[in-house]
Coordinates of C-alpha atoms and ligand atoms in Angstrom, one line a residue:
X499 CA 61.3 41.2 -63.3
X500 CA 60.3 39.9 -60.0
X501 CA 57.2 40.5 -57.9
X502 CA 58.0 38.8 -54.6
X503 CA 55.1 38.0 -52.2
X504 CA 55.8 36.8 -48.7
X505 CA 53.3 34.2 -47.6
X506 CA 53.1 33.8 -43.8
X507 CA 53.2 30.1 -43.2
X508 CA 51.0 28.5 -45.9
X509 CA 49.0 25.6 -44.4
X510 CA 47.2 23.0 -46.4
X511 CA 44.5 21.5 -44.1
X512 CA 43.5 18.7 -46.5
X513 CA 46.1 16.3 -47.8
X514 CA 46.4 12.5 -48.0
X515 CA 50.1 11.8 -47.6
X516 CA 49.7 8.0 -47.8
X517 CA 52.7 6.1 -46.4
X518 CA 52.2 3.0 -44.2
X519 CA 50.2 0.4 -46.2
X520 CA 49.9 2.8 -49.1
X521 CA 53.6 3.6 -49.4
X522 CA 53.6 2.3 -53.0
X523 CA 51.4 5.4 -53.8
X524 CA 53.5 7.9 -51.9
X525 CA 55.4 8.2 -48.7
X526 CA 55.6 10.8 -45.8
X527 CA 59.1 11.8 -47.0
X528 CA 58.1 12.2 -50.7
X529 CA 54.8 14.1 -50.0
X530 CA 56.1 16.4 -47.3
X531 CA 58.9 17.2 -49.7
X532 CA 56.2 18.0 -52.3
X533 CA 54.6 20.2 -49.7
X534 CA 57.8 22.2 -49.2
X535 CA 58.3 22.4 -53.0
X536 CA 54.7 23.6 -53.2
X537 CA 55.5 26.4 -50.8
X538 CA 53.8 25.0 -47.6
X539 CA 54.9 25.3 -44.0
X540 CA 52.5 22.6 -42.8
X541 CA 50.0 20.0 -43.9
X542 CA 47.1 18.2 -42.1
X543 CA 46.9 14.5 -43.0
X544 CA 43.6 12.7 -43.5
X545 CA 42.8 9.3 -41.8
X546 CA 41.7 7.1 -44.7
X547 CA 45.0 5.5 -45.5
X548 CA 45.2 2.0 -44.2
X549 CA 45.5 1.2 -41.3
X550 CA 42.8 3.9 -41.0
X551 CA 43.4 6.3 -38.1
X552 CA 40.4 5.2 -36.1
X553 CA 41.9 3.8 -33.0
X554 CA 44.6 4.8 -30.5
X555 CA 46.9 2.1 -31.8
X556 CA 46.6 3.2 -35.4
X557 CA 47.1 6.8 -34.3
X558 CA 50.3 5.9 -32.5
X559 CA 51.5 4.0 -35.6
X560 CA 50.9 7.0 -37.8
X561 CA 52.4 9.6 -35.4
X562 CA 55.6 7.5 -35.2
X563 CA 55.8 7.1 -39.0
X564 CA 55.2 10.7 -39.9
X565 CA 57.3 11.9 -37.0
X566 CA 60.3 10.0 -38.3
X567 CA 59.9 11.1 -42.0
X568 CA 58.3 14.6 -42.3
X569 CA 60.3 17.5 -43.7
X570 CA 57.5 20.1 -43.1
X571 CA 55.4 20.6 -40.0
X572 CA 52.2 18.6 -39.8
X573 CA 49.1 17.5 -38.0
X574 CA 46.9 14.4 -38.4
X575 CA 43.1 13.8 -38.2
X576 CA 41.4 11.1 -36.2
X577 CA 38.8 9.3 -38.3
X578 CA 35.1 8.6 -37.4
X579 CA 34.4 4.9 -37.9
X580 CA 31.2 3.1 -38.8
X581 CA 32.0 0.6 -36.0
X582 CA 31.3 3.3 -33.4
X583 CA 34.8 4.3 -32.1
X584 CA 33.5 7.3 -30.1
X585 CA 34.8 5.7 -26.9
X586 CA 38.3 6.8 -28.1
X587 CA 37.4 10.5 -28.2
X588 CA 37.5 11.5 -24.6
X589 CA 40.9 12.7 -23.7
X590 CA 42.3 12.2 -27.2
X591 CA 45.3 14.3 -27.8
X592 CA 47.9 15.0 -30.6
X593 CA 45.3 15.3 -33.4
X594 CA 44.2 18.3 -35.3
X595 CA 40.6 17.3 -35.5
X596 CA 38.1 14.6 -36.5
X597 CA 37.4 13.6 -40.1
X598 CA 34.0 12.2 -41.0
X599 CA 33.2 10.8 -44.4
X600 CA 29.5 11.1 -45.1
X601 CA 29.6 10.0 -48.8
X602 CA 31.5 7.2 -50.5
X603 CA 35.2 7.9 -51.5
X604 CA 38.6 6.3 -51.4
X605 CA 39.1 4.1 -48.4
X606 CA 36.6 2.2 -46.2
X607 CA 35.4 5.0 -43.9
X608 CA 31.8 5.9 -44.6
X609 CA 29.1 7.0 -42.3
X610 CA 25.8 7.1 -44.1
X611 CA 23.4 7.0 -41.2
X612 CA 22.4 10.3 -39.6
X613 CA 21.9 8.6 -36.2
X614 CA 25.5 7.4 -36.2
X615 CA 26.8 10.8 -37.4
X616 CA 25.0 12.3 -34.4
X617 CA 26.7 10.0 -32.0
X618 CA 30.1 11.1 -33.4
X619 CA 29.1 14.8 -33.1
X620 CA 27.9 14.4 -29.6
X621 CA 31.1 12.6 -28.5
X622 CA 33.7 14.7 -30.1
X623 CA 35.3 17.2 -27.7
X624 CA 33.9 20.7 -28.0
X625 CA 36.3 23.2 -29.5
X626 CA 38.1 20.7 -31.8
X627 CA 37.4 20.9 -35.5
X628 CA 35.3 18.3 -37.3
X629 CA 36.2 18.2 -41.0
X630 CA 33.5 16.6 -43.2
X631 CA 33.3 15.1 -46.6
X632 CA 29.7 15.9 -47.6
X633 CA 28.2 16.3 -51.0
X634 CA 24.9 17.8 -52.2
X635 CA 22.0 17.2 -49.8
X636 CA 24.4 15.5 -47.3
X637 CA 25.7 19.1 -46.6
X638 CA 22.3 20.0 -45.3
X639 CA 22.1 16.8 -43.2
X640 CA 25.5 17.6 -41.6
X641 CA 24.4 21.2 -41.0
X642 CA 21.5 19.8 -38.9
X643 CA 24.1 18.3 -36.6
X644 CA 26.2 21.5 -36.5
X645 CA 23.0 23.3 -35.4
X646 CA 22.3 20.7 -32.7
X647 CA 25.8 20.2 -31.3
X648 CA 27.6 23.4 -32.2
X649 CA 30.9 21.8 -33.1
X650 CA 33.1 23.9 -35.4
X651 CA 32.8 22.1 -38.7
X652 CA 35.0 22.5 -41.8
X653 CA 33.2 21.5 -45.0
X654 CA 35.9 20.0 -47.3
X655 CA 36.0 20.4 -51.1
X656 CA 32.8 22.3 -51.7
X657 CA 32.0 22.2 -55.4
X658 CA 28.4 23.1 -56.3
X659 CA 26.0 26.0 -56.3
X660 CA 23.6 23.9 -54.1
X661 CA 26.3 23.3 -51.5
X662 CA 27.3 27.0 -51.4
X663 CA 23.6 28.0 -50.9
X664 CA 23.3 25.7 -47.8
X665 CA 26.5 27.1 -46.4
X666 CA 25.8 30.7 -47.2
X667 CA 22.5 30.3 -45.1
X668 CA 24.4 28.5 -42.4
X669 CA 27.0 31.3 -42.0
X670 CA 24.2 33.9 -42.1
X671 CA 22.6 32.0 -39.2
X672 CA 25.8 32.2 -37.2
X673 CA 26.7 28.5 -37.3
X674 CA 30.4 27.7 -36.7
X675 CA 31.2 26.5 -40.2
X676 CA 34.1 27.0 -42.6
X677 CA 34.4 26.2 -46.3
X678 CA 37.2 24.7 -48.3
X679 CA 37.4 24.7 -52.1
X680 CA 40.0 22.8 -54.2
X681 CA 42.0 24.2 -57.2
X682 CA 40.6 21.4 -59.4
X683 CA 37.0 22.5 -58.8
X684 CA 38.1 26.1 -59.5
X685 CA 40.0 25.4 -62.8
X686 CA 38.5 22.2 -64.3
X687 CA 34.9 21.2 -65.3
X688 CA 33.2 17.9 -66.2
X689 CA 34.2 18.6 -69.8
X690 CA 37.9 18.1 -68.9
X691 CA 37.1 14.5 -67.9
X692 CA 36.8 13.7 -71.6
X693 CA 40.5 14.6 -72.2
X694 CA 41.9 13.7 -68.7
X695 CA 40.1 10.4 -68.4
X696 CA 40.9 8.8 -65.0
X697 CA 43.3 11.6 -64.2
X698 CA 40.3 13.9 -64.0
X699 CA 38.4 11.6 -61.6
X700 CA 38.2 12.6 -58.0
X701 CA 35.5 12.9 -55.3
X702 CA 33.6 15.2 -55.4
X703 CA 33.6 14.9 -59.2
X704 CA 34.3 17.8 -61.5
X705 CA 31.2 19.9 -62.0
X706 CA 29.7 22.3 -64.6
X707 CA 31.0 25.7 -65.7
X708 CA 28.2 27.4 -63.7
X709 CA 29.3 25.7 -60.6
X710 CA 32.9 26.8 -61.3
X711 CA 31.7 30.4 -61.7
X712 CA 29.8 30.2 -58.5
X713 CA 32.9 29.1 -56.6
X714 CA 34.8 32.1 -57.8
X715 CA 31.9 34.4 -56.9
X716 CA 31.9 32.8 -53.4
X717 CA 35.6 33.4 -53.1
X718 CA 35.1 37.0 -54.1
X719 CA 32.3 37.6 -51.5
X720 CA 34.5 36.1 -48.8
X721 CA 32.3 33.1 -48.3
X722 CA 35.1 30.6 -49.0
X723 CA 37.6 30.4 -46.2
X724 CA 40.3 28.0 -47.5
X725 CA 41.7 26.8 -50.8
X726 CA 42.9 23.2 -49.9
X727 CA 44.5 20.8 -52.4
X728 CA 42.8 17.6 -51.3
X729 CA 46.2 16.2 -52.4
X730 CA 45.4 12.5 -53.1
X731 CA 48.2 10.7 -54.9
X732 CA 47.5 7.4 -56.8
X733 CA 49.9 5.8 -59.2
X734 CA 49.5 6.0 -63.0
X735 CA 49.2 2.2 -63.1
X736 CA 46.3 2.4 -60.6
X737 CA 44.7 5.2 -62.6
X738 CA 44.9 3.0 -65.7
X739 CA 43.0 0.1 -64.1
X740 CA 39.4 -0.8 -65.1
X741 CA 38.0 0.8 -61.9
X742 CA 40.5 3.6 -61.2
X743 CA 40.6 5.1 -57.7
X744 CA 39.4 8.7 -57.2
X745 CA 41.8 11.5 -56.3
X746 CA 44.5 13.7 -57.8
X747 CA 47.8 15.2 -56.5
X748 CA 47.8 19.0 -55.8
X749 CA 50.4 20.1 -53.3
X750 CA 52.7 21.6 -55.9
X751 CA 50.2 23.2 -58.1
X752 CA 47.8 25.0 -55.6
X753 CA 49.9 28.2 -55.0
X754 CA 51.0 28.6 -58.7
X755 CA 47.3 28.2 -59.7
X756 CA 46.3 30.9 -57.2
X757 CA 49.2 33.0 -58.4
X758 CA 47.7 32.7 -61.9
X759 CA 44.4 34.0 -60.5
X760 CA 46.2 37.0 -58.9
X761 CA 48.0 37.6 -62.2
X762 CA 44.7 37.4 -64.1
X763 CA 43.0 39.9 -61.7
X764 CA 40.5 37.3 -60.3
X765 CA 42.1 37.4 -56.8
X766 CA 44.1 39.9 -54.8
X767 CA 47.4 39.0 -53.1
X768 CA 45.6 39.7 -49.8
X769 CA 42.8 37.2 -50.6
X770 CA 45.4 34.6 -51.6
X771 CA 47.2 35.0 -48.3
X772 CA 43.9 34.6 -46.4
X773 CA 42.9 31.5 -48.3
X774 CA 46.1 29.5 -48.0
X775 CA 47.7 30.8 -44.8
X776 CA 45.8 33.0 -42.3
X777 CA 42.3 31.5 -42.6
X778 CA 43.4 27.8 -42.3
X779 CA 45.6 28.7 -39.3
X780 CA 42.8 30.5 -37.6
X781 CA 40.3 27.6 -38.1
X782 CA 42.8 25.1 -36.6
X783 CA 44.0 27.4 -33.8
X784 CA 47.5 27.7 -35.1
X785 CA 50.0 30.5 -35.4
X786 CA 53.0 30.1 -37.6
X787 CA 56.2 30.1 -35.5
X788 CA 58.6 33.1 -35.8
X789 CA 60.5 33.3 -39.0
X790 CA 58.2 30.9 -40.9
X791 CA 57.3 32.1 -44.3
X792 CA 57.4 31.4 -48.0
X793 CA 58.9 33.6 -50.7
X794 CA 56.7 33.4 -53.8
X795 CA 57.6 35.0 -57.2
X796 CA 54.3 36.0 -58.8
X797 CA 56.0 37.0 -62.1
X798 CA 57.6 33.7 -62.9
X799 CA 55.3 32.0 -65.5
X800 CA 55.7 28.4 -66.5
X801 CA 53.8 25.4 -67.8
X802 CA 53.0 22.6 -65.4
X803 CA 54.7 19.4 -66.7
X804 CA 55.0 15.8 -65.8
X805 CA 58.5 15.2 -64.5
X806 CA 58.7 18.6 -62.8
X807 CA 56.9 17.3 -59.7
X808 CA 58.1 15.7 -56.5
X809 CA 54.9 13.9 -55.6
X810 CA 55.7 10.2 -56.0
X811 CA 53.2 9.4 -58.7
X812 CA 54.7 12.3 -60.7
X813 CA 51.5 13.4 -62.6
X814 CA 49.1 16.3 -62.3
X815 CA 45.6 17.0 -63.8
X816 CA 46.9 20.4 -64.6
X817 CA 49.7 19.3 -67.0
X818 CA 49.9 21.8 -69.9
X819 CA 48.4 24.7 -67.9
X820 CA 50.4 27.9 -67.8
X821 CA 50.6 29.2 -64.2
X822 CA 52.2 32.2 -62.5
X823 CA 54.3 31.9 -59.4
X824 CA 57.4 30.1 -58.4
X825 CA 58.2 29.1 -54.8
X826 CA 61.7 30.6 -54.2
X827 CA 62.3 29.9 -50.6
X828 CA 60.5 28.2 -47.6
X829 CA 61.6 29.1 -44.1
X830 CA 60.5 27.3 -40.9
X831 CA 61.6 28.5 -37.5
X832 CA 64.4 30.5 -39.0
X833 CA 65.8 27.6 -41.1
X834 CA 65.7 27.6 -44.9
X835 CA 64.1 24.3 -45.7
X836 CA 63.6 24.7 -49.5
X837 CA 65.7 26.9 -51.7
X838 CA 63.6 26.8 -54.9
X839 CA 65.3 23.6 -56.1
X840 CA 66.4 21.5 -53.2
X841 CA 64.7 20.3 -50.0
X842 CA 67.2 21.3 -47.2
X843 CA 65.4 19.8 -44.2
X844 CA 66.2 16.3 -42.9
X845 CA 63.5 13.6 -42.6
X846 CA 61.9 13.9 -39.1
X847 CA 62.7 17.6 -38.7
X848 CA 59.0 18.5 -39.2
X849 CA 57.0 18.7 -36.0
X850 CA 53.4 17.7 -34.9
X851 CA 51.7 21.1 -34.4
X852 CA 49.1 19.4 -32.2
X853 CA 51.5 17.5 -29.9
X854 CA 50.0 17.4 -26.4
X855 CA 46.9 19.3 -27.6
Ligands
LIG1146 C1 40.6 11.0 -51.6 C2 41.6 9.9 -51.5 O1 42.1 9.4 -52.5 O2 42.1 9.6 -50.4 N1 40.0 11.0 -52.9 C3 39.4 12.0 -53.6 O3 38.9 11.7 -54.7 N2 39.3 13.2 -53.1 C4 39.5 10.9 -50.5 C5 38.6 12.1 -50.4 O4 39.1 13.2 -50.0 O5 37.4 12.0 -50.5
LIG1147 ZN1 36.8 13.9 -49.5
LIG1148 ZN1 40.4 14.3 -49.4

């Protein structure tokens, strides 16, 4: 039996493709291929991979590298730096938005002081998205800046009741905010860290069952705008180290995990399309090109296994989980780029969706 769903240009606005100085973790070729295998038309790449995307020179380096390697469409974020790099913002083009890290995570970008955050908010061009890593009370601090400067702000990987409460109030007050939630915060809890060990470590950390329930309620009430993978590949060797890095791969498991939610009756197909395609496109001002879609078979059930993944590190925190939904085909601009087994697009065929913008 087949129950085919056509997804209009799935877009993951939160991925760390690596490449450049972190090519031992993953490459733009390997991770954009993982994006196609995961059913995505396009991905937006975060700036924390060295050399961090915090200067015009580093941006040009990254644009050239991804441009030559990507098999899906893409965008890149510029990064806010603690050594005030706001002079770079005026007239900056070719980026999808600004990323600001307000709590410690992988990489060296962290802005802990509210006064410096305010300088970045004031300098960033109106109309272009600011995506923020903010946890707990930091969400409220960033919301103060949204109130003051009115820049459209995407709150990445929201994971707690407290954070949802701040953002529910902010939306009710009409602030220009959007909310992203990850599959790991929807399907795993702090209890899973006991069995997963370092493979269950990411920022924000896994939370309680009550937080997980609150995220599903927030999805149901339409408060959550996006399900984003926060695809953050690290090698198994790195994860086995004394101090393992935070982050987990997710590009190939997000759609099947949401397919499971549709199968289990926790989500409608319409909600799934909004969370992975139409909402992220609206937030970033994108429209999928003509004949750009993904054919997704909601009735194909299987168990996520190590070895069945294209992401270079090859592992998933969801190994052993039974999911519903197989990516059958991905089409971009009228060309079939993934046929359910093979990537058919050549490296460099993906385009920067924000070129000249
Ligand atoms: C991300 C990474 O590894 O780049 N890690 C993570 O745990 N999510 C950084 C981030 O998104 O905070
Ligand atoms: Zn983050
Ligand atoms: Zn991230």
